[in-house]
Coordinates of C-alpha atoms and ligand atoms in Angstrom, one line a residue:
X1 CA -117.8 -79.0 39.9
X2 CA -116.4 -81.7 37.7
X3 CA -113.4 -81.8 35.4
X4 CA -113.8 -84.4 32.7
X5 CA -111.8 -85.8 29.9
X6 CA -113.2 -88.2 27.2
X7 CA -111.5 -90.5 24.8
X8 CA -108.2 -88.6 25.0
X9 CA -105.9 -89.9 22.1
X10 CA -102.6 -88.5 21.5
X11 CA -100.1 -89.5 18.9
X12 CA -96.3 -88.3 18.8
X13 CA -95.0 -89.0 15.7
X14 CA -95.6 -92.8 15.4
X15 CA -96.0 -92.9 19.1
X16 CA -99.5 -93.4 20.6
X17 CA -99.1 -92.0 24.2
X18 CA -102.5 -91.9 25.0
X19 CA -105.3 -94.2 23.4
X20 CA -108.8 -93.2 24.4
X21 CA -108.2 -92.3 28.1
X22 CA -111.4 -90.8 29.9
X23 CA -111.6 -89.9 33.5
X24 CA -113.2 -87.3 35.9
X25 CA -112.3 -85.6 38.9
X26 CA -114.8 -83.4 41.3
X27 CA -114.2 -80.6 43.6
X28 CA -113.4 -81.9 47.1
X29 CA -112.0 -85.1 45.9
X30 CA -108.2 -86.2 45.3
X31 CA -107.8 -88.8 42.2
X32 CA -104.4 -90.3 42.1
X33 CA -103.1 -90.8 38.4
X34 CA -100.6 -93.7 38.3
X35 CA -98.6 -96.0 36.2
X36 CA -95.1 -97.1 35.1
X37 CA -92.5 -94.5 33.8
X38 CA -93.7 -93.5 30.2
X39 CA -97.1 -94.5 30.5
X40 CA -98.8 -91.4 29.6
X41 CA -99.5 -89.6 32.8
X42 CA -97.6 -86.2 32.3
X43 CA -99.2 -86.3 28.6
X44 CA -102.6 -86.6 30.1
X45 CA -101.8 -83.5 32.5
X46 CA -100.6 -81.4 29.7
X47 CA -104.0 -81.9 27.7
X48 CA -106.0 -81.1 30.8
X49 CA -103.9 -78.0 31.4
X50 CA -103.8 -77.0 27.7
X51 CA -100.1 -77.2 27.2
X52 CA -100.7 -79.9 24.4
X53 CA -103.6 -80.5 22.0
X54 CA -105.0 -84.0 21.9
X55 CA -105.6 -85.8 18.6
X56 CA -109.2 -86.8 19.7
X57 CA -111.0 -86.4 22.6
X58 CA -112.5 -83.7 24.6
X59 CA -111.9 -81.8 28.1
X60 CA -114.9 -80.3 29.9
X61 CA -115.4 -78.3 33.1
X62 CA -119.0 -79.1 33.9
X63 CA -120.7 -78.2 30.8
X64 CA -118.0 -75.9 29.3
X65 CA -116.0 -77.4 26.7
X66 CA -112.5 -76.4 27.2
X67 CA -110.8 -78.9 24.7
X68 CA -109.4 -75.9 22.7
X69 CA -109.0 -73.1 25.4
X70 CA -105.3 -72.1 25.9
X71 CA -103.7 -72.6 29.2
X72 CA -104.0 -69.0 30.4
X73 CA -107.8 -69.0 29.9
X74 CA -108.2 -72.4 31.7
X75 CA -106.5 -70.8 34.8
X76 CA -108.9 -68.0 34.7
X77 CA -111.7 -70.8 34.6
X78 CA -110.0 -72.5 37.6
X79 CA -107.7 -74.8 36.3
X80 CA -104.2 -74.7 38.0
X81 CA -101.3 -76.9 37.5
X82 CA -97.8 -77.6 38.7
X83 CA -95.0 -79.1 36.8
X84 CA -92.7 -81.9 37.2
X85 CA -89.7 -79.6 37.0
X86 CA -90.1 -76.6 39.5
X87 CA -91.3 -73.2 37.9
X88 CA -91.0 -70.2 40.2
X89 CA -89.6 -66.6 39.6
X90 CA -86.2 -67.0 41.1
X91 CA -85.4 -63.5 42.0
X92 CA -88.9 -62.6 43.6
X93 CA -89.7 -63.0 46.9
X94 CA -91.9 -66.0 48.2
X95 CA -94.9 -63.5 48.7
X96 CA -94.2 -61.8 45.4
X97 CA -94.1 -65.2 43.5
X98 CA -97.7 -66.0 45.2
X99 CA -99.0 -62.6 44.7
X100 CA -98.1 -62.4 41.0
X101 CA -99.8 -65.8 40.7
X102 CA -102.9 -64.3 42.1
X103 CA -103.0 -61.4 39.6
X104 CA -105.2 -63.6 37.1
X105 CA -108.3 -63.4 39.8
X106 CA -110.6 -60.6 39.8
X107 CA -110.0 -60.0 43.4
X108 CA -109.2 -56.4 44.5
X109 CA -105.6 -55.8 45.7
X110 CA -106.4 -55.9 49.3
X111 CA -108.4 -59.2 48.9
X112 CA -105.5 -60.8 46.8
X113 CA -102.8 -59.5 49.5
X114 CA -105.2 -61.5 52.3
X115 CA -105.8 -64.4 50.1
X116 CA -102.0 -64.8 49.5
X117 CA -101.1 -64.4 53.2
X118 CA -103.7 -67.0 53.7
X119 CA -102.4 -69.3 51.3
X120 CA -98.7 -68.8 52.2
X121 CA -99.6 -69.5 56.2
X122 CA -101.5 -72.5 55.2
X123 CA -98.8 -74.0 53.0
X124 CA -96.5 -73.4 55.9
X125 CA -94.3 -70.7 54.0
X126 CA -94.9 -67.9 56.5
X127 CA -91.6 -67.8 58.1
X128 CA -89.8 -67.4 54.9
X129 CA -92.1 -65.3 52.9
X130 CA -89.7 -62.6 52.3
X131 CA -86.9 -64.8 51.2
X132 CA -85.9 -64.8 47.6
X133 CA -87.2 -68.2 45.8
X134 CA -83.7 -69.1 44.7
X135 CA -82.7 -69.3 48.5
X136 CA -85.2 -72.0 49.2
X137 CA -84.3 -75.5 49.8
X138 CA -86.0 -78.1 47.3
X139 CA -89.0 -79.0 49.5
X140 CA -90.0 -75.3 50.3
X141 CA -89.6 -74.5 46.4
X142 CA -92.0 -77.3 45.5
X143 CA -94.3 -76.0 48.1
X144 CA -94.1 -72.5 46.8
X145 CA -95.2 -73.7 43.4
X146 CA -98.3 -75.4 45.0
X147 CA -99.0 -72.1 46.7
X148 CA -98.7 -70.2 43.5
X149 CA -101.1 -72.8 41.9
X150 CA -103.5 -71.9 44.7
X151 CA -103.2 -68.3 44.4
X152 CA -105.1 -68.4 41.1
X153 CA -108.1 -69.6 43.2
X154 CA -108.6 -72.9 41.3
X155 CA -111.5 -75.5 41.5
X156 CA -109.0 -78.0 40.4
X157 CA -105.4 -78.2 41.0
X158 CA -103.3 -80.5 38.8
X159 CA -100.2 -81.7 40.3
X160 CA -97.1 -83.5 38.5
X161 CA -95.0 -85.4 41.1
X162 CA -95.1 -82.8 43.7
X163 CA -93.1 -85.2 46.1
X164 CA -90.5 -85.9 43.6
X165 CA -87.1 -85.5 45.3
X166 CA -88.4 -84.9 48.7
X167 CA -87.4 -86.5 51.7
X168 CA -89.6 -88.6 54.1
X169 CA -90.1 -85.7 56.5
X170 CA -90.9 -83.2 53.5
X171 CA -93.3 -85.6 51.9
X172 CA -95.2 -86.0 55.3
X173 CA -95.4 -82.1 55.4
X174 CA -96.6 -82.0 51.8
X175 CA -99.3 -85.0 52.6
X176 CA -100.7 -83.1 55.6
X177 CA -101.0 -79.8 53.4
X178 CA -102.6 -81.4 50.4
X179 CA -104.7 -83.7 52.6
X180 CA -107.0 -80.6 53.9
X181 CA -106.9 -78.4 50.5
X182 CA -110.1 -80.3 48.9
X183 CA -112.5 -79.4 51.9
X184 CA -110.9 -76.1 53.2
X185 CA -110.7 -74.5 49.5
X186 CA -113.4 -76.6 47.7
X187 CA -110.8 -77.8 45.4
X188 CA -110.5 -81.1 43.4
X189 CA -107.0 -82.6 43.1
X190 CA -105.5 -84.8 40.3
X191 CA -102.1 -85.9 41.4
X192 CA -99.4 -87.8 39.6
X193 CA -96.7 -89.3 42.1
X194 CA -94.4 -92.1 42.1
X195 CA -94.6 -92.1 46.0
X196 CA -96.9 -95.0 46.4
X197 CA -97.4 -94.6 50.3
X198 CA -98.1 -91.0 49.7
X199 CA -100.6 -91.7 46.9
X200 CA -102.5 -94.5 49.0
X201 CA -102.8 -92.1 52.0
X202 CA -103.8 -89.1 50.1
X203 CA -106.1 -90.1 47.4
X204 CA -109.9 -91.1 47.4
X205 CA -109.9 -92.8 43.9
X206 CA -107.1 -94.0 41.6
X207 CA -106.7 -94.3 37.8
X208 CA -104.0 -96.4 36.4
X209 CA -102.3 -96.0 33.1
X210 CA -100.1 -98.5 31.2
X211 CA -98.6 -98.0 27.8
X212 CA -101.1 -95.2 27.2
X213 CA -104.2 -97.3 28.2
X214 CA -106.5 -97.1 31.2
X215 CA -105.7 -100.7 32.9
X216 CA -107.8 -99.9 36.1
X217 CA -109.6 -97.0 38.0
X218 CA -111.6 -97.2 41.4
X219 CA -111.3 -97.4 45.1
X220 CA -107.7 -97.8 46.3
X221 CA -108.3 -101.6 47.5
X222 CA -110.0 -102.5 44.0
X223 CA -107.1 -101.2 42.1
X224 CA -104.6 -102.9 44.5
X225 CA -106.1 -106.3 44.0
X226 CA -106.5 -105.7 40.1
X227 CA -104.4 -108.5 38.4
X228 CA -103.1 -105.9 35.4
X229 CA -102.1 -103.4 38.2
X230 CA -99.9 -106.1 40.0
X231 CA -98.4 -107.0 36.6
X232 CA -97.5 -103.7 35.5
X233 CA -96.0 -103.0 38.8
X234 CA -94.5 -106.4 39.3
X235 CA -91.2 -106.2 41.2
X236 CA -92.2 -102.7 42.5
X237 CA -93.4 -101.7 46.0
X238 CA -97.0 -101.3 45.1
Ligands
ADP301 N1 -93.1 -84.0 23.3 C1 -93.0 -85.5 23.0 N2 -92.6 -86.0 22.0 C2 -92.5 -87.3 21.7 N3 -92.7 -88.1 22.6 C3 -93.0 -87.9 23.8 C4 -93.2 -86.5 24.1 N4 -93.8 -86.3 25.5 C5 -93.8 -87.7 26.0 N5 -93.4 -88.4 24.8 C6 -93.4 -89.9 25.0 O1 -94.8 -90.3 25.4 C7 -94.8 -91.4 26.5 C8 -95.6 -90.9 27.5 O2 -94.7 -89.8 28.1 P1 -95.1 -89.2 29.6 O3 -96.6 -88.8 29.5 O4 -94.1 -88.4 29.8 O5 -95.0 -90.3 30.7 P2 -95.3 -90.4 32.3 O6 -95.3 -88.7 32.8 O7 -96.2 -91.4 32.5 O8 -93.9 -91.0 32.6 C9 -93.5 -91.8 26.6 O9 -93.1 -92.6 25.7 C10 -92.7 -90.6 26.1 O10 -91.3 -90.9 25.5
MG302 MG1 -94.2 -87.8 33.9

């Protein structure tokens, strides 16, 4: 399966946040979306997830045009996303948070329970599955958010800075979890993150934005050597 966007343009009252951006991600692959602050990464994820309408361009899942499809229908069609700011149900347990996300699927109740338990152990939340979400530390909350996204049985997972605010140990655990998701669950991942060492270890391909424009795309090696990328990241550890 393939998630594609073509010539996406987004204007915010006078500011062009995205200018004719096109990319695609396939199941079983991890695509990194990188670029300086304000380059349009979250805006593009919002267009893919349906939280924002683009002024121009289209979004497709295989041959299905989902450009105008509302977010909850996109979830039903296999698109799950996490947000830059954690969104969980604070007063529900870890298990109930994950279970509530699985309600969008057509699985039977028993299948939902089994699948949620599988996801919870896989993401490493088993020991705390009966704890309330508001008692979790930051790293666990971020992983709970990914577990909730996975509970919708997605074909594509859109992750906005999942490692933000994590310490080195927490990012390492996240890296190991995300690394195996594509092949184990037949999912394609589109990930935004500022942690370049995580991105370089995790991603199969990169897409680089600067000021709303694509400045490079391709393998990690080719992107790292690209003069525009070096310029955009000048003075930063890339
Ligand atoms: N809702 C909005 N209204 C107006 N401007 C916005 C809005 N969201 C984002 N922007 C602007 O669009 C640009 C891209 O933002 P964003 O996609 O959040 O960048 P990134 O995620 O790469 O840091 C920035 O200049 C930002 O200030
Ligand atoms: Mg952002």
